[in-house]
Coordinates of C-alpha atoms in Angstrom, one line a residue:
X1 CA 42.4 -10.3 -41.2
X2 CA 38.9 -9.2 -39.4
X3 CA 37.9 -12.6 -41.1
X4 CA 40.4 -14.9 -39.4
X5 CA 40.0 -13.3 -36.1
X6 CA 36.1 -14.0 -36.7
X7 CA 36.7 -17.6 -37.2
X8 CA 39.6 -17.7 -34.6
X9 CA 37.1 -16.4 -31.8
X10 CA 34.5 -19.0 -33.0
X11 CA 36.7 -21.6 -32.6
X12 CA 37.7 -20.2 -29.0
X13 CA 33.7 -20.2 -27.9
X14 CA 32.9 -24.3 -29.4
X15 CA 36.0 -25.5 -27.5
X16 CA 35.2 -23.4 -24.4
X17 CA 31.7 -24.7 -24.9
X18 CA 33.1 -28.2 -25.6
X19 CA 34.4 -28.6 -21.9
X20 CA 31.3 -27.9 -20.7
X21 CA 27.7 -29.7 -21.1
X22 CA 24.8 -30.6 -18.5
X23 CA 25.2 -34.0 -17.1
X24 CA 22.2 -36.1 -17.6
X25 CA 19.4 -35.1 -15.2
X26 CA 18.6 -37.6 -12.8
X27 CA 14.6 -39.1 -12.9
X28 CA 13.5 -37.5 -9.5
X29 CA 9.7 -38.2 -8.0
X30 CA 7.6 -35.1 -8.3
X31 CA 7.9 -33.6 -4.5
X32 CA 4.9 -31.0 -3.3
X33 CA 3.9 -28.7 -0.6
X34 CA 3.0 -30.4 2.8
X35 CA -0.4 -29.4 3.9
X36 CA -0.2 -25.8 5.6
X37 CA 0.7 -25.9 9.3
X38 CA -1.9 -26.5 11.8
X39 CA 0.5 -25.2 14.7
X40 CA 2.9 -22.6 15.3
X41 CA 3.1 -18.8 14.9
X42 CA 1.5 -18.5 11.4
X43 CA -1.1 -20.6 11.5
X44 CA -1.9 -19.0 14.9
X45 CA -1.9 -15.6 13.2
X46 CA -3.5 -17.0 9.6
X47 CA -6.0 -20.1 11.0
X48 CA -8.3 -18.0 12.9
X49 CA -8.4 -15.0 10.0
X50 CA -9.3 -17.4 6.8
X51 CA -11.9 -18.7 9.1
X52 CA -13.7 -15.8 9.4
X53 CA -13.3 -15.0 5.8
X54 CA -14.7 -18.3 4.1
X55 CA -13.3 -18.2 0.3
X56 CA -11.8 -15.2 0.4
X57 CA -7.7 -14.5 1.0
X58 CA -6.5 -11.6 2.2
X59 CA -3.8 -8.9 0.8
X60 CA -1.3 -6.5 1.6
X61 CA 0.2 -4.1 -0.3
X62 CA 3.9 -4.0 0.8
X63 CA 5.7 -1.0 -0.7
X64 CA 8.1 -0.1 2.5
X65 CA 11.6 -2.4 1.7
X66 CA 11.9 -2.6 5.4
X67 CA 8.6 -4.5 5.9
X68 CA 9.0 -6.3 3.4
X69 CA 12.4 -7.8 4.4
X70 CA 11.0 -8.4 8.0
X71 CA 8.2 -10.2 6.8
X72 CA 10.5 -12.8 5.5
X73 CA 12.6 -13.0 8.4
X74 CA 9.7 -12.9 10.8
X75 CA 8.4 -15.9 8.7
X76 CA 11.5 -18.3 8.6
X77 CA 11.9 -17.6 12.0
X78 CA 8.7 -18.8 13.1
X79 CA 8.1 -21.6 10.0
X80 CA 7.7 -24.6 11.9
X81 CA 6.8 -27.3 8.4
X82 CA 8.3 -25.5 5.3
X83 CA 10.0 -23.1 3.7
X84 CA 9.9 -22.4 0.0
X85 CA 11.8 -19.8 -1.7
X86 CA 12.1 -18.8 -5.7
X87 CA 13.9 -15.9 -7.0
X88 CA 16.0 -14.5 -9.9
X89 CA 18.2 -12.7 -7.8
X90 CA 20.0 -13.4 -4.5
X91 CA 23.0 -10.9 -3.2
X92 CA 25.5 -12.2 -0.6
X93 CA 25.2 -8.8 1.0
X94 CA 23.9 -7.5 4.7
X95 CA 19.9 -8.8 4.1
X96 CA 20.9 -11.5 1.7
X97 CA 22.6 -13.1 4.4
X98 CA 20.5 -12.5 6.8
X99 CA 18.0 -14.1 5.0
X100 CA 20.1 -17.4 4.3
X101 CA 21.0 -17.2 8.0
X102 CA 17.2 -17.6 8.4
X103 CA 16.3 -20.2 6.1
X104 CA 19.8 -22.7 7.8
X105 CA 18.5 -21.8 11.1
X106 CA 14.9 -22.8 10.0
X107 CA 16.5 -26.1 8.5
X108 CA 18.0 -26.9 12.0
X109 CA 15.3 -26.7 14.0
X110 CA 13.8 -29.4 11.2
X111 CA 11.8 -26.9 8.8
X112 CA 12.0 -28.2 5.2
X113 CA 13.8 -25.6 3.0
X114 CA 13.6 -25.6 -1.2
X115 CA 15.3 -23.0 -2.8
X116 CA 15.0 -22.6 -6.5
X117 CA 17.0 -20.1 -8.3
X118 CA 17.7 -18.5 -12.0
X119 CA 21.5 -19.6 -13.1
X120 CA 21.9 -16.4 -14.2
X121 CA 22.1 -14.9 -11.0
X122 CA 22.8 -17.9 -9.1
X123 CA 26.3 -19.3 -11.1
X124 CA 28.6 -16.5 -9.3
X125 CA 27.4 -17.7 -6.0
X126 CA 27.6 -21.2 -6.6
X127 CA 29.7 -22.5 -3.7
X128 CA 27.1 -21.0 -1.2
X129 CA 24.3 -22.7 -2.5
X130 CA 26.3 -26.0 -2.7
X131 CA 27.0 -25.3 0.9
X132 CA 23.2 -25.0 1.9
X133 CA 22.0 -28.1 -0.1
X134 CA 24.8 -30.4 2.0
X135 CA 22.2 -29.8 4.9
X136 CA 20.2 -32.7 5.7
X137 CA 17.0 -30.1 5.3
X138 CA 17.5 -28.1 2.5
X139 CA 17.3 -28.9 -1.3
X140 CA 18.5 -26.3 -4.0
X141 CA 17.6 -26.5 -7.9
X142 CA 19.1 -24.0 -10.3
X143 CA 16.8 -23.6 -13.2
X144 CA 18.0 -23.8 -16.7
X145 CA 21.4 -23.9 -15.6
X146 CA 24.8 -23.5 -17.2
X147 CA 27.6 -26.6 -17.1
X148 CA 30.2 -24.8 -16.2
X149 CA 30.5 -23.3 -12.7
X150 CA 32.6 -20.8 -12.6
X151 CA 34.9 -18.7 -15.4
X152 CA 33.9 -15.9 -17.4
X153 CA 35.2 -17.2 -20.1
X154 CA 33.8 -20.6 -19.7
X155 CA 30.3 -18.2 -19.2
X156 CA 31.0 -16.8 -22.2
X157 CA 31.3 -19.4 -24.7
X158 CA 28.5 -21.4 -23.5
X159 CA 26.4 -18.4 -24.0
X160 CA 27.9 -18.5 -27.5
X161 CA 27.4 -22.1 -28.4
X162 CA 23.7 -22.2 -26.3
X163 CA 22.4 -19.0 -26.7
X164 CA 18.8 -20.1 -27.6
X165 CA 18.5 -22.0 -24.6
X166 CA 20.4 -20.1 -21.6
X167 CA 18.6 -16.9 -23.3
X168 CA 15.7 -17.6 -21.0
X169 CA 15.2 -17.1 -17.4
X170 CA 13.0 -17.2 -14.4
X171 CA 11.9 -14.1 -13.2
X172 CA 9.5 -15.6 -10.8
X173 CA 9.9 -14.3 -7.1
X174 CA 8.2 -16.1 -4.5
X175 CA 8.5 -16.4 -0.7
X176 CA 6.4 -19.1 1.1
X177 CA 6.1 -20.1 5.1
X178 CA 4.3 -22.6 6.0
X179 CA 2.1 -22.6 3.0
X180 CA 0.3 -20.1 5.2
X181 CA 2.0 -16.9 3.9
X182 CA 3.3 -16.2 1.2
X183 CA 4.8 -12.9 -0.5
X184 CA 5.3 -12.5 -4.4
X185 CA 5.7 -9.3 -6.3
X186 CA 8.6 -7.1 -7.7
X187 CA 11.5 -8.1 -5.2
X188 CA 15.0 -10.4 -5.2
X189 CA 16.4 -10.8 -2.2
X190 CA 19.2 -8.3 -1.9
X191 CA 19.8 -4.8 -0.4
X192 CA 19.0 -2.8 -2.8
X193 CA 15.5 -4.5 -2.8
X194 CA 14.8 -3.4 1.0
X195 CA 16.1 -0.1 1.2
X196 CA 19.1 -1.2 2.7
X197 CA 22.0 -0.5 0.4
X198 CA 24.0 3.5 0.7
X199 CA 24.7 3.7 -2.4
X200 CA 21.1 3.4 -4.9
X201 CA 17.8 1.5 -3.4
X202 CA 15.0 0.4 -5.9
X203 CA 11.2 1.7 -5.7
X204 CA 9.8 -2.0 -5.5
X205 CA 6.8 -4.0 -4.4
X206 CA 5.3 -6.8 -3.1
X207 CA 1.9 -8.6 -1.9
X208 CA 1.6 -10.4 1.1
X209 CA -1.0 -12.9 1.0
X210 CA -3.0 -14.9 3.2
X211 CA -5.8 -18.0 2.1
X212 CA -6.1 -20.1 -0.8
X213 CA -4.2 -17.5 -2.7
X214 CA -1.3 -19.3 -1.0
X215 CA -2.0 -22.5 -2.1
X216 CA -2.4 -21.5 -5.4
X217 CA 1.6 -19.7 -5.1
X218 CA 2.8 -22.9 -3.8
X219 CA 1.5 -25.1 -6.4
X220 CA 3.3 -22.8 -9.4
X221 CA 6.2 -23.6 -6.8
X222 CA 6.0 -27.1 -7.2
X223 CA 5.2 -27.3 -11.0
X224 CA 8.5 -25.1 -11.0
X225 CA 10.0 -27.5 -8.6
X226 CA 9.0 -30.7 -10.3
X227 CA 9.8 -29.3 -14.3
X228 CA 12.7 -30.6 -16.1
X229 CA 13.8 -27.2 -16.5
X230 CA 15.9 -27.0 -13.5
X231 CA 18.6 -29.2 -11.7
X232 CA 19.5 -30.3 -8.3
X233 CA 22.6 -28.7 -7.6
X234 CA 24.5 -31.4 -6.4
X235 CA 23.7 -33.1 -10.1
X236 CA 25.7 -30.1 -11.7
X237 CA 27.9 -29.0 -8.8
X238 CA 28.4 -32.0 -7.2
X239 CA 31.9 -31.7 -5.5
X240 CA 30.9 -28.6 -3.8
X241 CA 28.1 -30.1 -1.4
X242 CA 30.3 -31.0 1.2
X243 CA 29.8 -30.9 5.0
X244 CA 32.8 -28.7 5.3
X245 CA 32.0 -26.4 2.7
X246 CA 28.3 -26.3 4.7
X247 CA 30.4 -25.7 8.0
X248 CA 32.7 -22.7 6.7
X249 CA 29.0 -21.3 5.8
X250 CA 28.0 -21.7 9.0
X251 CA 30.8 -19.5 10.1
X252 CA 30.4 -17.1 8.1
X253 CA 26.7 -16.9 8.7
X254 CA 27.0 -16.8 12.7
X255 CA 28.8 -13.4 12.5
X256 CA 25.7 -11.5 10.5
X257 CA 23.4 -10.7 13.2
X258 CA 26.3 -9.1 14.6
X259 CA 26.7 -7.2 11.6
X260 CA 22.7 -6.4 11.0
X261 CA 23.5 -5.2 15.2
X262 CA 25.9 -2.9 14.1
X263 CA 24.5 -1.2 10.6
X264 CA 22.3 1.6 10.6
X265 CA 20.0 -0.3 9.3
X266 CA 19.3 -2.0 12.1
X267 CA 18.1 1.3 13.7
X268 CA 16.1 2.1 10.1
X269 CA 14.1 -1.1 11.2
X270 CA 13.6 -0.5 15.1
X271 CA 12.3 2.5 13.9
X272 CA 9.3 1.7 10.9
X273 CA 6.0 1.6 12.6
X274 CA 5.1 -1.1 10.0
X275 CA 7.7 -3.8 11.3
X276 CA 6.7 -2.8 14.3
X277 CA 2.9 -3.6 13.5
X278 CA 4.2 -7.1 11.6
X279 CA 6.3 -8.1 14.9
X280 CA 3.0 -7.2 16.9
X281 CA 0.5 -8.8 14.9
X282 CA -1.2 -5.3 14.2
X283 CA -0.5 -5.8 10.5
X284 CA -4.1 -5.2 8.4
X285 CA -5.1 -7.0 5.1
X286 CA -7.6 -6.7 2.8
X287 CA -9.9 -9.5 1.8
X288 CA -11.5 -10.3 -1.4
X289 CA -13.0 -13.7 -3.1
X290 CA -12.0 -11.8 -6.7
X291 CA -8.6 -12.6 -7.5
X292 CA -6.4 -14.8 -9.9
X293 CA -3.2 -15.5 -9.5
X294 CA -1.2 -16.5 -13.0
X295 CA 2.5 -17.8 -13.5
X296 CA 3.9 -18.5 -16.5
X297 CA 4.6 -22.5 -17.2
X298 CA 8.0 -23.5 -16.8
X299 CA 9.1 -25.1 -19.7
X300 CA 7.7 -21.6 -22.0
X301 CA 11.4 -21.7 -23.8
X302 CA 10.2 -25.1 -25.4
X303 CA 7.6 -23.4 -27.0
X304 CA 7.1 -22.7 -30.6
X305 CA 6.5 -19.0 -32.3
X306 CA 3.5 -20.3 -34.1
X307 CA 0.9 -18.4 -31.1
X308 CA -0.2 -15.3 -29.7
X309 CA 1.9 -13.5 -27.1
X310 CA -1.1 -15.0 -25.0
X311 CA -0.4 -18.2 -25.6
X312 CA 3.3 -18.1 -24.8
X313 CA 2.3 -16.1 -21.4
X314 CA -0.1 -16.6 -18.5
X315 CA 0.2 -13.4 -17.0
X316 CA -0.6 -11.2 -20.0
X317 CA -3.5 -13.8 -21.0
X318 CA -4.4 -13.0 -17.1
X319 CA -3.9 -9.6 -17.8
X320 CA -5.3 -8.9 -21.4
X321 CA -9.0 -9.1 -20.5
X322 CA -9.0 -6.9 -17.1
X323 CA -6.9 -4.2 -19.4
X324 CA -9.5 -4.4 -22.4
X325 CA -12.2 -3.7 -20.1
X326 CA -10.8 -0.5 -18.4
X327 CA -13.4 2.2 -19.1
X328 CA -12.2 5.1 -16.5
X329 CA -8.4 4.6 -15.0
X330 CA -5.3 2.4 -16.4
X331 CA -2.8 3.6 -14.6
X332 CA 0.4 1.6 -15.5
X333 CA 3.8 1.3 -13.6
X334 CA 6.5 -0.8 -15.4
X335 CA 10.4 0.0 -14.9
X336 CA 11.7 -1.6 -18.0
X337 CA 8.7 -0.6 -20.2
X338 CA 8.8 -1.2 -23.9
X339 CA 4.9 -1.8 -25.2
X340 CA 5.5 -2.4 -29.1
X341 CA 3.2 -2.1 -31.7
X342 CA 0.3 -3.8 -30.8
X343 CA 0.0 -2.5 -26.6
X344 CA 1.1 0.7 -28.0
X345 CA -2.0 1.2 -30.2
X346 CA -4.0 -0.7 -27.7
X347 CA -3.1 2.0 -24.7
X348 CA -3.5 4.4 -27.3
X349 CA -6.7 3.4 -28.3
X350 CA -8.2 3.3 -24.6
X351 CA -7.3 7.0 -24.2
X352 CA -8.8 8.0 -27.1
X353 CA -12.0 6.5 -25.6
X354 CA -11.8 8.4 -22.7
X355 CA -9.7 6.0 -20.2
X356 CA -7.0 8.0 -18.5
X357 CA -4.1 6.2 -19.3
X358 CA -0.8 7.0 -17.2
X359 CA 2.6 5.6 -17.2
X360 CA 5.2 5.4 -14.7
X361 CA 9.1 4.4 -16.0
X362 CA 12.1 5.0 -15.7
X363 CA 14.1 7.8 -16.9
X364 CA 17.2 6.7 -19.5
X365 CA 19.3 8.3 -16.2
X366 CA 17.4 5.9 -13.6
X367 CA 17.4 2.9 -15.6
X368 CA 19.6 0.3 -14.8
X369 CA 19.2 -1.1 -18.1
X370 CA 19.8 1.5 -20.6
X371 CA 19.2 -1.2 -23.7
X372 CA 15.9 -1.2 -22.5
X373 CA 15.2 2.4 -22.4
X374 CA 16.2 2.4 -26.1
X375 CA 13.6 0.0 -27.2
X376 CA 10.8 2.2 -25.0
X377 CA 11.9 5.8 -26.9
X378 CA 10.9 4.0 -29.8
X379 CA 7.2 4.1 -28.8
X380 CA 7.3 7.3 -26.2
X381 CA 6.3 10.0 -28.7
X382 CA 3.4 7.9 -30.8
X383 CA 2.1 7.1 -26.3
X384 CA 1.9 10.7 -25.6
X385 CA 0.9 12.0 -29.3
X386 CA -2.3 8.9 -28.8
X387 CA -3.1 10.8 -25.0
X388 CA -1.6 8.5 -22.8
X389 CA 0.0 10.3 -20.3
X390 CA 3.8 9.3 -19.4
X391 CA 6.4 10.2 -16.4
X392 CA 9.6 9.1 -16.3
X393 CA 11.5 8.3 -12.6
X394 CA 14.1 10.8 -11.3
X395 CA 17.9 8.8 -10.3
X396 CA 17.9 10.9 -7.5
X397 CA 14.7 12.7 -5.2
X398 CA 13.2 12.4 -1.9
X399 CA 11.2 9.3 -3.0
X400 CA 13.4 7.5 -0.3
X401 CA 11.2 6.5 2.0
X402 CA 12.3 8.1 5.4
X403 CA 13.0 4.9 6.8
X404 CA 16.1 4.7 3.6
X405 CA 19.4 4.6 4.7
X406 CA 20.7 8.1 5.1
X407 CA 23.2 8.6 2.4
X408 CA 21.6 6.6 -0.7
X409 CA 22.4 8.5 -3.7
X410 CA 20.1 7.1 -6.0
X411 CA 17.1 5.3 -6.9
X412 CA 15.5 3.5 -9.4
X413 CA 12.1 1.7 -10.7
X414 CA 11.4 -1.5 -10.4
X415 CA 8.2 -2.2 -9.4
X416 CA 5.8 -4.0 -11.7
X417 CA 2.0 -2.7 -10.6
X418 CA -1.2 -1.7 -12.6
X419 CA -4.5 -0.4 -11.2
X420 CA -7.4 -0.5 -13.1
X421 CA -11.1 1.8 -12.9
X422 CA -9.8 2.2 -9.2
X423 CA -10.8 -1.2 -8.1
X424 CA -8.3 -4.1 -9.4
X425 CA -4.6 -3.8 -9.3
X426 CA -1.6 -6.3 -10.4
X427 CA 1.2 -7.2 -8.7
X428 CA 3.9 -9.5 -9.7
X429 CA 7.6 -9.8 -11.8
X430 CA 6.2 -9.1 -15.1
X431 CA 7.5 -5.8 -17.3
X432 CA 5.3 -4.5 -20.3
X433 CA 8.6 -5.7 -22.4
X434 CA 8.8 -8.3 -25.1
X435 CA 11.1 -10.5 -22.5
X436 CA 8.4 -10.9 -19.9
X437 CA 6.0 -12.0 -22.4
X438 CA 8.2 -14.3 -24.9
X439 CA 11.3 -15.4 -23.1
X440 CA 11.1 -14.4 -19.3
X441 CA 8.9 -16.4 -17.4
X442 CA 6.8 -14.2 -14.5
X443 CA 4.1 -14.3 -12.4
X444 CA 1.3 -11.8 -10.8
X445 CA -1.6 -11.7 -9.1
X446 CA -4.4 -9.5 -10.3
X447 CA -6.9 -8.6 -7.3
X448 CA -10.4 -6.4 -6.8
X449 CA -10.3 -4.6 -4.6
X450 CA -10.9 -0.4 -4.1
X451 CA -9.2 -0.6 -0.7
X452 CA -6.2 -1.8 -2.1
X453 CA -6.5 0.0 -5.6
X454 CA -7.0 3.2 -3.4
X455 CA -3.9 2.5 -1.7
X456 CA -1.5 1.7 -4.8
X457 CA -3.1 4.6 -6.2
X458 CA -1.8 7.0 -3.7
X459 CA 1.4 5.3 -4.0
X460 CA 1.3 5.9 -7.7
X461 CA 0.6 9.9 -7.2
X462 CA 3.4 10.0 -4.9
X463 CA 5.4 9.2 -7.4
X464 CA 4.1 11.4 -10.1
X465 CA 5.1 14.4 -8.0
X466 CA 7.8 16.7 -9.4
X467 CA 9.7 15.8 -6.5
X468 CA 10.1 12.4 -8.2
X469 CA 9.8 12.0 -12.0
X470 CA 9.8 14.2 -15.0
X471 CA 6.3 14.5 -16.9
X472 CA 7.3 14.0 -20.8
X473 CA 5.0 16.3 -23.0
X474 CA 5.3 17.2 -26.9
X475 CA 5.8 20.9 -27.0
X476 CA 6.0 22.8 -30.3
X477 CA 6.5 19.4 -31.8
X478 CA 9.3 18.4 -29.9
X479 CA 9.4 16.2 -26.4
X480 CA 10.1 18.3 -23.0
X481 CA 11.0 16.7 -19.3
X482 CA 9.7 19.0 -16.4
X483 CA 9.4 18.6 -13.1
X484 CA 7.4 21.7 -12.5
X485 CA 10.3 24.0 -11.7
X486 CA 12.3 23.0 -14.6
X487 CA 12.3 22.2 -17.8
X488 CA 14.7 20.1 -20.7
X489 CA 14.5 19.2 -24.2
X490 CA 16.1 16.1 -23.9
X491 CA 16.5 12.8 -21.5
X492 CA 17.8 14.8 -18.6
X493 CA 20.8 13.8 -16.7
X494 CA 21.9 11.1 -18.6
X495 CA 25.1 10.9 -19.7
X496 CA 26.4 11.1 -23.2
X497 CA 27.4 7.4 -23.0
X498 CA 24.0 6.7 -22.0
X499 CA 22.4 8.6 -24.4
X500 CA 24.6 6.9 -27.5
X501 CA 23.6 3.3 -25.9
X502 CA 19.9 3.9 -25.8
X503 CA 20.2 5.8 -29.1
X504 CA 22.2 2.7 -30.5
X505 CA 19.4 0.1 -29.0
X506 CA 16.7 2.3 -30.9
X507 CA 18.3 1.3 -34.3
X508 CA 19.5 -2.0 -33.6
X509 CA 16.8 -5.2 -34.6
X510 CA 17.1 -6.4 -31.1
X511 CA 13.7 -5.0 -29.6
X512 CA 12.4 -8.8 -29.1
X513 CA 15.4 -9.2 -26.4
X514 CA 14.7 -6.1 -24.6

């Protein structure tokens, strides 16, 4: 019987899977980037700056939610050329809409708007982005998209039939005005991201960034743009770009500032000094000429097994060397966090050397994803038995940055940031996790520079406090969580559930997933 039900489900997913396959993806000319603006608001604020530091770019650390949501709406508003976002992730919520509110408002005043989005994500919310593309001034491309549109079950049995292709995704997150500012790190677009949403808000970040820098962002844009990897959405979806369906958008839209006007997080943002300093032009950054900014290539699920984890990823071939080289600090912070072998014994090896290794994660109660946190408990006591010191993120503290909304219950990891002998950091979209380095593909930017390693850095020990995360120690041979006031012998707060799902993901052979 178990047998027949097998082969009856089977047969369920192929003819699900039947009624649904890619259309043939139309030759398109490769498309790029227009200069950066010579007029308007940014190059007005940018011009004169990169002019005064010849061959350098400049940085800031953005680690408030708030500023980093005005700093996308400030720049749509005031893009007068282009407008190029990438994401994995974007919510039809309060700042999600906002934000698309932006980029059609940009669009009508003649900006050129690409938006390039994971299918993953982006399938649920279909109709809106077929809506946006029916404008004469915005393109949207789904990468590595699923045939069908809509339909769980439809969903479903493609994933069945195609596994080994929808399997990988784009991470990537990139915000670009202008091709004078751009903004890249940790965040989707969505409320959670900006410390917007009452119920649990993420501990994220992101870099702003100024100069060539730029450039180099909104080339990976294009190559992402150009691959065959992604589809226009009216190729796949092609019945849903309509000028009505573009004009009940509208609607819809018109009536968000309205509701931004009303929210109390419309007073959270009147009231944070630094999108206060952003509106002003009082915002500082930090130059350097030592940076490198690396993004995966975008057809990395064509490639074969046959090479190094280097070879399949930029980032950690970006990475590898700066990490290899630490002699005093590597201070690591990595939400879904599961090293393996090899960067186990690697970490492991720099602290016996005398490197003082530290690790922010989350806690299996904090994690969004408690698969993952499975896959990371299978390498937490041979970290802390090698001295590398670990802490694991509280769900709930007063790591809510005072501008939070009042009432959020919860929080949880997901910046991705390292900072290195207290004078380089990394910031970008890729975990310490086999799927950022094999399947995923991400992006970072590793910098020098002590002003803005000093700065994560305090970040980093604000996080550490007891007020915030759990230090995880082996005690009389067996692990212990304390926060300084208390202590546990076991993941605290997590719920039995979550306990038997992480537990279940330790034994399973599914660690190259996670």
């Amino acid at each position: 019987m178990a047998h027949m039900i097998r082969v009856a489900l089977s047969m369920c997913l192929l003819a699900l899977a039947a009624c649904s396959s890619l259309p043939e993806r139309p030759v398109l000319p490769d498309a790029f980037a227009p200069a950066p603006a010579s007029d308007g608001e940014l190059a007005l604020r940018t011009g004169p700056a990169e002019a005064r530091h010849p061959g350098q770019s400049g940085f800031r650390l953005l680690s408030n939610g708030t500023e980093a949501y005005a700093l996308r709406m400030y720049s749509a508003q005031v893009a007068t050329r282009s407008l190029d976002i990438q994401t994995y992730i974007w919510h039809p919520d309060l700042t999600g809409k906002m934000l698309a509110q932006r980029a059609l408002a940009a669009a009508d005043r003649g900006v050129h708007v690409r938006i390039l989005v994971d299918d993953m994500d982006a399938r649920a919310k279909n109709a809106g982005f077929a809506a946006l593309d029916a404008h004469e001034n915005i393109e949207v491309r789904i990468f590595n998209p699923f045939a069908s549109r809509s339909g769980t079950a439809n969903k479903l049995g493609e994933l069945g039939t195609g596994y080994s292709r929808l399997n990988h995704r784009m991470h990537n997150k990139s915000w670009i005005a202008d091709n004078r500012i751009a903004v890249v790190g940790g965040r989707n677009l969505g409320d959670e991201y900006f410390g917007a949403s009452a119920e649990s808000n993420f501990v994220d970040l992101d870099l702003a960034l100024v100069g060539p820098v730029v450039r180099q962002v909104s080339g990976s844009f294009d190559r992402y743009w150009n691959a065959p990897s992604n589809y226009p959405i009216a190729t796949i979806s092609p019945d849903a770009v309509t000028p009505d369906a573009l004009a009940r958008l509208r609607t819809l839209l018109e009536g968000v500032p309205a509701e931004l006007r009303a929210s109390p997080y419309a007073s959270v943002l009147r009231e944070d000094p630094d999108v206060q300093r952003l509106l002003t032009g009082g915002t500082t950054l930090h130059w350097t000429a030592e940076w490198r900014f690396a993004s995966d290539d975008p057809l990395k699920l064509h490639f074969d097994d046959s090479g190094t984890a280097q070879d399949r990823s930029a980032v950690l071939a970006t990475l590898t060397p700066a990490l290899r080289a630490a002699q005093h600090e590597l201070h690591l912070i990595s939400p879904y966090f599961v090293p393996g072998p090899q960067a186990t014994q690697s970490l492991v090896t720099s602290a016996i050397a005398g490197t003082d290794v530290r690790v922010l994660t989350n806690s299996l109660a904090a994690t969004d994803v408690a698969a993952v946190h499975g896959g990371y408990s299978r390498y937490r006591e041979a970290l802390i038995d090698g001295g590398v010191k670990v802490w694991e993120l509280k769900p709930t503290s007063d790591a809510e940055s005072r501008f939070s909304l009042r009432g959020s219950s919860g929080s949880s990891l997901h910046t991705k940031a390292m900072i290195i002998d207290n004078r380089q950091i990394f910031v970008g979209s890729y975990n310490l996790d086999p799927r950022s380095t094999s399947i995923n593909t991400e992006q970072g930017v590793l910098v020098a520079s002590p002003e803005l390693a000093q700065e994560l850095e305090r970040i980093f020990e604000e996080q550490l406090q007891g007020s915030r995360a759990w230090k995880v120690q082996r005690v009389d041979g067996k692990l212990q969580w304390s926060d300084g006031t208390q202590t546990f012998t076991r993941d605290p707060e997590a719920s039995g559930f979550r306990r038997f799902q992480a537990w279940l993901m330790k034994l399973l052979p599914v660690q190259s997933q996670l």
